[in-house]
Tab-separated table of C-alpha atoms in Angstrom:
chain	number	residue	atom	x	y	z
F	1	SER	CA	83.210	74.424	-77.318
F	2	VAL	CA	80.448	72.331	-78.884
F	3	ALA	CA	76.691	72.768	-78.739
F	4	THR	CA	75.499	69.193	-78.275
F	5	PRO	CA	76.547	65.853	-76.733
F	6	LEU	CA	76.818	64.514	-80.279
F	7	GLY	CA	79.406	67.176	-81.034
F	8	GLN	CA	81.285	66.265	-77.865
F	9	GLU	CA	81.224	62.617	-78.875
F	10	GLU	CA	82.638	63.511	-82.285
F	11	GLN	CA	85.372	65.657	-80.724
F	12	GLY	CA	86.597	62.762	-78.606
F	13	GLU	CA	89.339	63.090	-76.011
F	14	LEU	CA	92.685	64.615	-76.859
F	15	PRO	CA	95.647	65.472	-74.598
F	16	GLY	CA	95.514	69.100	-73.510
F	17	VAL	CA	92.003	69.662	-74.875
F	18	ALA	CA	89.052	70.481	-72.620
F	19	VAL	CA	85.633	70.368	-74.293
F	20	HIS	CA	82.754	72.579	-73.153
F	21	CYS	CA	79.401	71.060	-74.143
F	22	GLY	CA	76.197	73.103	-74.298
F	23	ARG	CA	74.656	76.044	-76.131
F	24	LEU	CA	75.811	79.414	-74.815
F	25	THR	CA	74.394	82.923	-74.761
F	26	VAL	CA	76.647	85.854	-75.577
F	27	GLU	CA	77.146	86.326	-71.830
F	28	GLY	CA	78.068	82.669	-71.392
F	29	MET	CA	80.527	82.827	-74.262
F	30	ALA	CA	82.105	85.973	-72.847
F	31	ALA	CA	82.560	84.245	-69.490
F	32	LEU	CA	84.160	81.258	-71.209
F	33	LEU	CA	86.581	83.599	-72.997
F	34	ALA	CA	87.560	85.479	-69.835
F	35	ASP	CA	90.964	83.771	-69.529
F	36	ALA	CA	91.558	83.201	-73.247
F	37	SER	CA	94.028	85.045	-75.451
F	38	LEU	CA	92.549	83.918	-78.760
F	39	CYS	CA	89.144	82.717	-79.999
F	40	ILE	CA	88.627	80.762	-83.225
F	41	ASP	CA	85.149	80.687	-84.717
F	42	ALA	CA	85.039	77.367	-86.578
F	43	THR	CA	81.256	77.089	-86.781
F	44	HIS	CA	79.386	75.869	-89.861
F	45	PRO	CA	79.336	78.282	-92.833
F	46	TYR	CA	75.563	78.661	-92.422
F	47	ALA	CA	75.585	79.201	-88.636
F	48	ALA	CA	75.215	82.965	-88.997
F	49	GLU	CA	73.591	83.537	-85.603
F	50	ALA	CA	76.306	81.608	-83.773
F	51	THR	CA	78.982	83.612	-85.578
F	52	ARG	CA	77.297	86.905	-84.591
F	53	ASN	CA	77.142	85.784	-80.952
F	54	ILE	CA	80.780	84.669	-80.930
F	55	ARG	CA	81.852	87.990	-82.438
F	56	ALA	CA	79.905	89.899	-79.791
F	57	ALA	CA	81.332	87.761	-76.973
F	58	ALA	CA	84.911	88.174	-78.187
F	59	HIS	CA	84.436	91.937	-78.456
F	60	ARG	CA	82.982	92.075	-74.949
F	61	SER	CA	85.895	90.041	-73.553
F	62	GLY	CA	88.569	91.922	-75.487
F	63	VAL	CA	89.792	88.662	-77.065
F	64	GLU	CA	91.235	88.433	-80.585
F	65	LEU	CA	88.854	86.557	-82.887
F	66	LEU	CA	89.731	84.543	-85.984
F	67	ARG	CA	87.023	83.280	-88.345
F	68	LEU	CA	87.919	79.937	-89.911
F	69	LEU	CA	86.288	79.475	-93.311
F	70	ARG	CA	85.670	76.132	-94.941
F	71	SER	CA	86.666	75.980	-98.584
F	72	ASP	CA	83.590	76.395	-100.738
F	73	SER	CA	82.666	74.008	-103.524
F	74	PRO	CA	82.329	74.684	-107.239
F	75	LEU	CA	78.574	74.507	-107.819
F	76	PRO	CA	77.571	72.213	-110.696
F	77	GLU	CA	75.996	73.922	-113.697
F	78	TYR	CA	72.965	71.671	-113.329
F	79	ALA	CA	72.261	72.883	-109.764
F	80	VAL	CA	69.348	75.148	-108.897
F	81	VAL	CA	70.868	77.740	-106.536
F	82	VAL	CA	68.659	79.549	-103.979
F	83	THR	CA	69.429	82.055	-101.245
F	84	GLY	CA	67.931	80.130	-98.331
F	85	ALA	CA	65.360	77.675	-97.035
F	86	ALA	CA	62.391	79.972	-97.683
F	87	GLU	CA	63.320	80.378	-101.350
F	88	ALA	CA	63.976	76.648	-101.606
F	89	ALA	CA	60.493	75.910	-100.222
F	90	ALA	CA	58.899	78.334	-102.687
F	91	TYR	CA	60.722	76.648	-105.555
F	92	LEU	CA	59.806	73.153	-104.353
F	93	ALA	CA	56.134	74.124	-104.123
F	94	GLN	CA	56.153	74.375	-107.929
F	95	THR	CA	57.546	70.865	-108.377
F	96	GLU	CA	56.388	67.305	-107.914
F	97	GLY	CA	58.024	64.193	-106.502
F	98	ASN	CA	59.878	63.096	-103.398
F	99	ILE	CA	62.388	65.458	-101.783
F	100	LEU	CA	65.486	64.476	-99.809
F	101	LEU	CA	66.260	67.328	-97.395
F	102	THR	CA	69.872	67.274	-96.184
F	103	THR	CA	69.954	70.809	-94.748
F	104	GLY	CA	69.454	69.894	-91.091
F	105	ALA	CA	66.566	69.848	-88.629
F	106	LYS	CA	66.688	73.521	-87.627
F	107	GLU	CA	65.276	74.773	-90.932
F	108	LEU	CA	62.561	72.173	-91.418
F	109	ALA	CA	59.853	74.651	-90.403
F	110	ALA	CA	60.491	76.530	-93.668
F	111	TYR	CA	58.939	73.614	-95.558
F	112	THR	CA	55.651	73.578	-93.626
F	113	ALA	CA	53.557	74.430	-96.708
F	114	LEU	CA	54.748	71.343	-98.595
F	115	PRO	CA	52.905	68.013	-98.271
F	116	PRO	CA	54.808	66.153	-95.518
F	117	GLU	CA	54.612	62.866	-97.396
F	118	ARG	CA	56.859	64.380	-100.089
F	119	LEU	CA	59.615	65.167	-97.590
F	120	TYR	CA	62.426	62.806	-96.590
F	121	PRO	CA	64.536	64.741	-94.051
F	122	ARG	CA	67.987	63.352	-93.300
F	123	VAL	CA	68.677	64.498	-89.748
F	124	LEU	CA	71.058	63.583	-86.958
F	125	PRO	CA	69.943	60.609	-84.827
F	126	THR	CA	68.989	62.734	-81.837
F	127	LEU	CA	65.716	63.459	-80.073
F	128	ASP	CA	65.859	67.059	-81.301
F	129	GLY	CA	66.224	65.963	-84.907
F	130	ILE	CA	63.408	63.455	-84.804
F	131	SER	CA	61.151	65.822	-82.829
F	132	ALA	CA	61.615	68.503	-85.488
F	133	CYS	CA	60.393	66.033	-88.101
F	134	GLU	CA	57.405	65.051	-85.966
F	135	ARG	CA	56.409	68.699	-85.506
F	136	LEU	CA	56.174	68.925	-89.287
F	137	ASN	CA	54.047	65.738	-89.349
F	138	ILE	CA	56.652	63.902	-91.417
F	139	PRO	CA	55.629	60.224	-91.690
F	140	HIS	CA	58.005	58.175	-89.550
F	141	ARG	CA	58.880	55.986	-92.515
F	142	ASN	CA	60.253	59.127	-94.202
F	143	ILE	CA	62.576	60.158	-91.360
F	144	LEU	CA	66.204	59.265	-92.101
F	145	ALA	CA	67.939	59.660	-88.742
F	146	LEU	CA	71.555	59.039	-89.655
F	147	GLN	CA	74.987	60.466	-88.971
F	148	GLY	CA	77.454	61.080	-91.794
F	149	PRO	CA	79.779	61.293	-93.503
F	150	PHE	CA	78.018	59.655	-96.444
F	151	THR	CA	79.775	58.269	-99.494
F	152	ARG	CA	78.504	58.794	-103.026
F	153	LYS	CA	77.307	55.186	-103.092
F	154	MET	CA	75.401	55.646	-99.839
F	155	ASN	CA	73.732	58.763	-101.219
F	156	GLU	CA	72.858	56.970	-104.449
F	157	ALA	CA	71.338	54.086	-102.473
F	158	MET	CA	69.097	56.499	-100.545
F	159	LEU	CA	68.022	58.329	-103.674
F	160	GLU	CA	67.048	55.058	-105.304
F	161	GLN	CA	65.506	53.425	-102.215
F	162	TYR	CA	63.142	56.325	-101.528
F	163	HIS	CA	62.474	57.251	-105.177
F	164	ILE	CA	63.856	60.744	-104.671
F	165	ASP	CA	63.310	63.320	-107.420
F	166	ILE	CA	64.930	66.370	-105.779
F	167	LEU	CA	67.876	66.620	-103.376
F	168	VAL	CA	68.205	69.805	-101.285
F	169	THR	CA	71.581	70.567	-99.733
F	170	LYS	CA	73.903	73.246	-98.423
F	171	ASP	CA	77.468	73.717	-99.592
F	172	GLY	CA	79.180	72.239	-96.553
F	173	GLY	CA	82.455	71.835	-98.423
F	174	VAL	CA	84.605	68.716	-98.274
F	175	SER	CA	83.828	67.962	-94.627
F	176	GLY	CA	80.113	68.398	-95.324
F	177	GLY	CA	80.139	65.832	-98.125
F	178	PHE	CA	78.839	68.225	-100.776
F	179	ALA	CA	80.634	66.593	-103.702
F	180	GLU	CA	79.333	63.147	-102.760
F	181	LYS	CA	75.752	64.458	-102.770
F	182	ALA	CA	76.140	66.394	-106.011
F	183	GLU	CA	77.723	63.427	-107.795
F	184	ALA	CA	75.035	61.062	-106.534
F	185	ALA	CA	72.282	63.395	-107.719
F	186	ARG	CA	73.813	63.598	-111.170
F	187	ALA	CA	74.313	59.835	-111.411
F	188	CYS	CA	70.691	59.161	-110.429
F	189	GLY	CA	69.167	61.897	-112.565
F	190	VAL	CA	67.934	63.759	-109.486
F	191	ARG	CA	67.452	67.545	-109.466
F	192	LEU	CA	69.943	69.294	-107.165
F	193	VAL	CA	68.883	72.362	-105.167
F	194	VAL	CA	71.687	74.188	-103.324
F	195	LEU	CA	71.265	76.805	-100.602
F	196	ARG	CA	73.873	79.452	-101.355
F	197	ARG	CA	76.425	80.202	-98.640
F	198	PRO	CA	76.189	83.523	-96.820
F	199	GLU	CA	79.041	85.810	-97.857
F	200	GLU	CA	81.648	86.387	-95.155
F	201	ARG	CA	85.320	87.068	-94.626
F	202	GLY	CA	87.778	84.882	-92.793
F	203	LEU	CA	90.927	82.813	-92.893
F	204	THR	CA	91.954	79.435	-94.247
F	205	MET	CA	92.980	76.586	-91.959
F	206	GLU	CA	96.641	77.215	-92.793
F	207	GLN	CA	96.344	80.907	-91.943
F	208	VAL	CA	94.607	80.167	-88.634
F	209	LEU	CA	97.288	77.646	-87.653
F	210	THR	CA	100.011	80.177	-88.472
F	211	ARG	CA	98.351	82.792	-86.256
F	212	CYS	CA	98.046	80.225	-83.433
F	213	GLU	CA	101.734	79.360	-83.717
F	214	GLU	CA	102.660	83.054	-83.639
F	215	ARG	CA	100.536	83.578	-80.546
F	216	LEU	CA	102.163	80.608	-78.767
F	217	GLN	CA	105.623	81.980	-79.529
F	218	CYS	CA	104.645	85.376	-78.117
F	219	ASN	CA	103.430	83.751	-74.905
């Protein structure tokens, strides 16, 4: 199950896999799980609301739930670590210079108090992403509507092209390209601000696969 057409496009077509596209309420998730024997929550580490809804839907449907955790990244000693977007915005208000925001379009509203000309949001190339930037009055020349993954060299090129002084990111792990952003920031002498991951419990990919195999054997 994916939330957007972009997610469906990324998933592609695989034998034996049916993809549901669209955001779901708890009731909608519970209906989707009606005939399932197992649910795996593989949402983004920062998608706390989605995880709460999935947990509620699985409980309502009586379906076993496994939470798949992405491996976290060792945070560089030079990083400024904050608890969330609001704290990041408060910190940035005390600084100067251009800011590359790589934390997604959903949290852009947290940076409303900052001068929009300082902000360079890197968002997905969708109408929702660009609209979120426009609502914040981000100059169109500052909107970087691109889809990753991004290499270290690509990140360095952006930092240099737009004269970035501060890079704001989440710890998305290997699949989120965190290391490539952190290394680019260090190479370019750019300050790195990291939104700390919410604490949660779950399983590794290997553990989830083992549980899936066990369930298949039981069936």
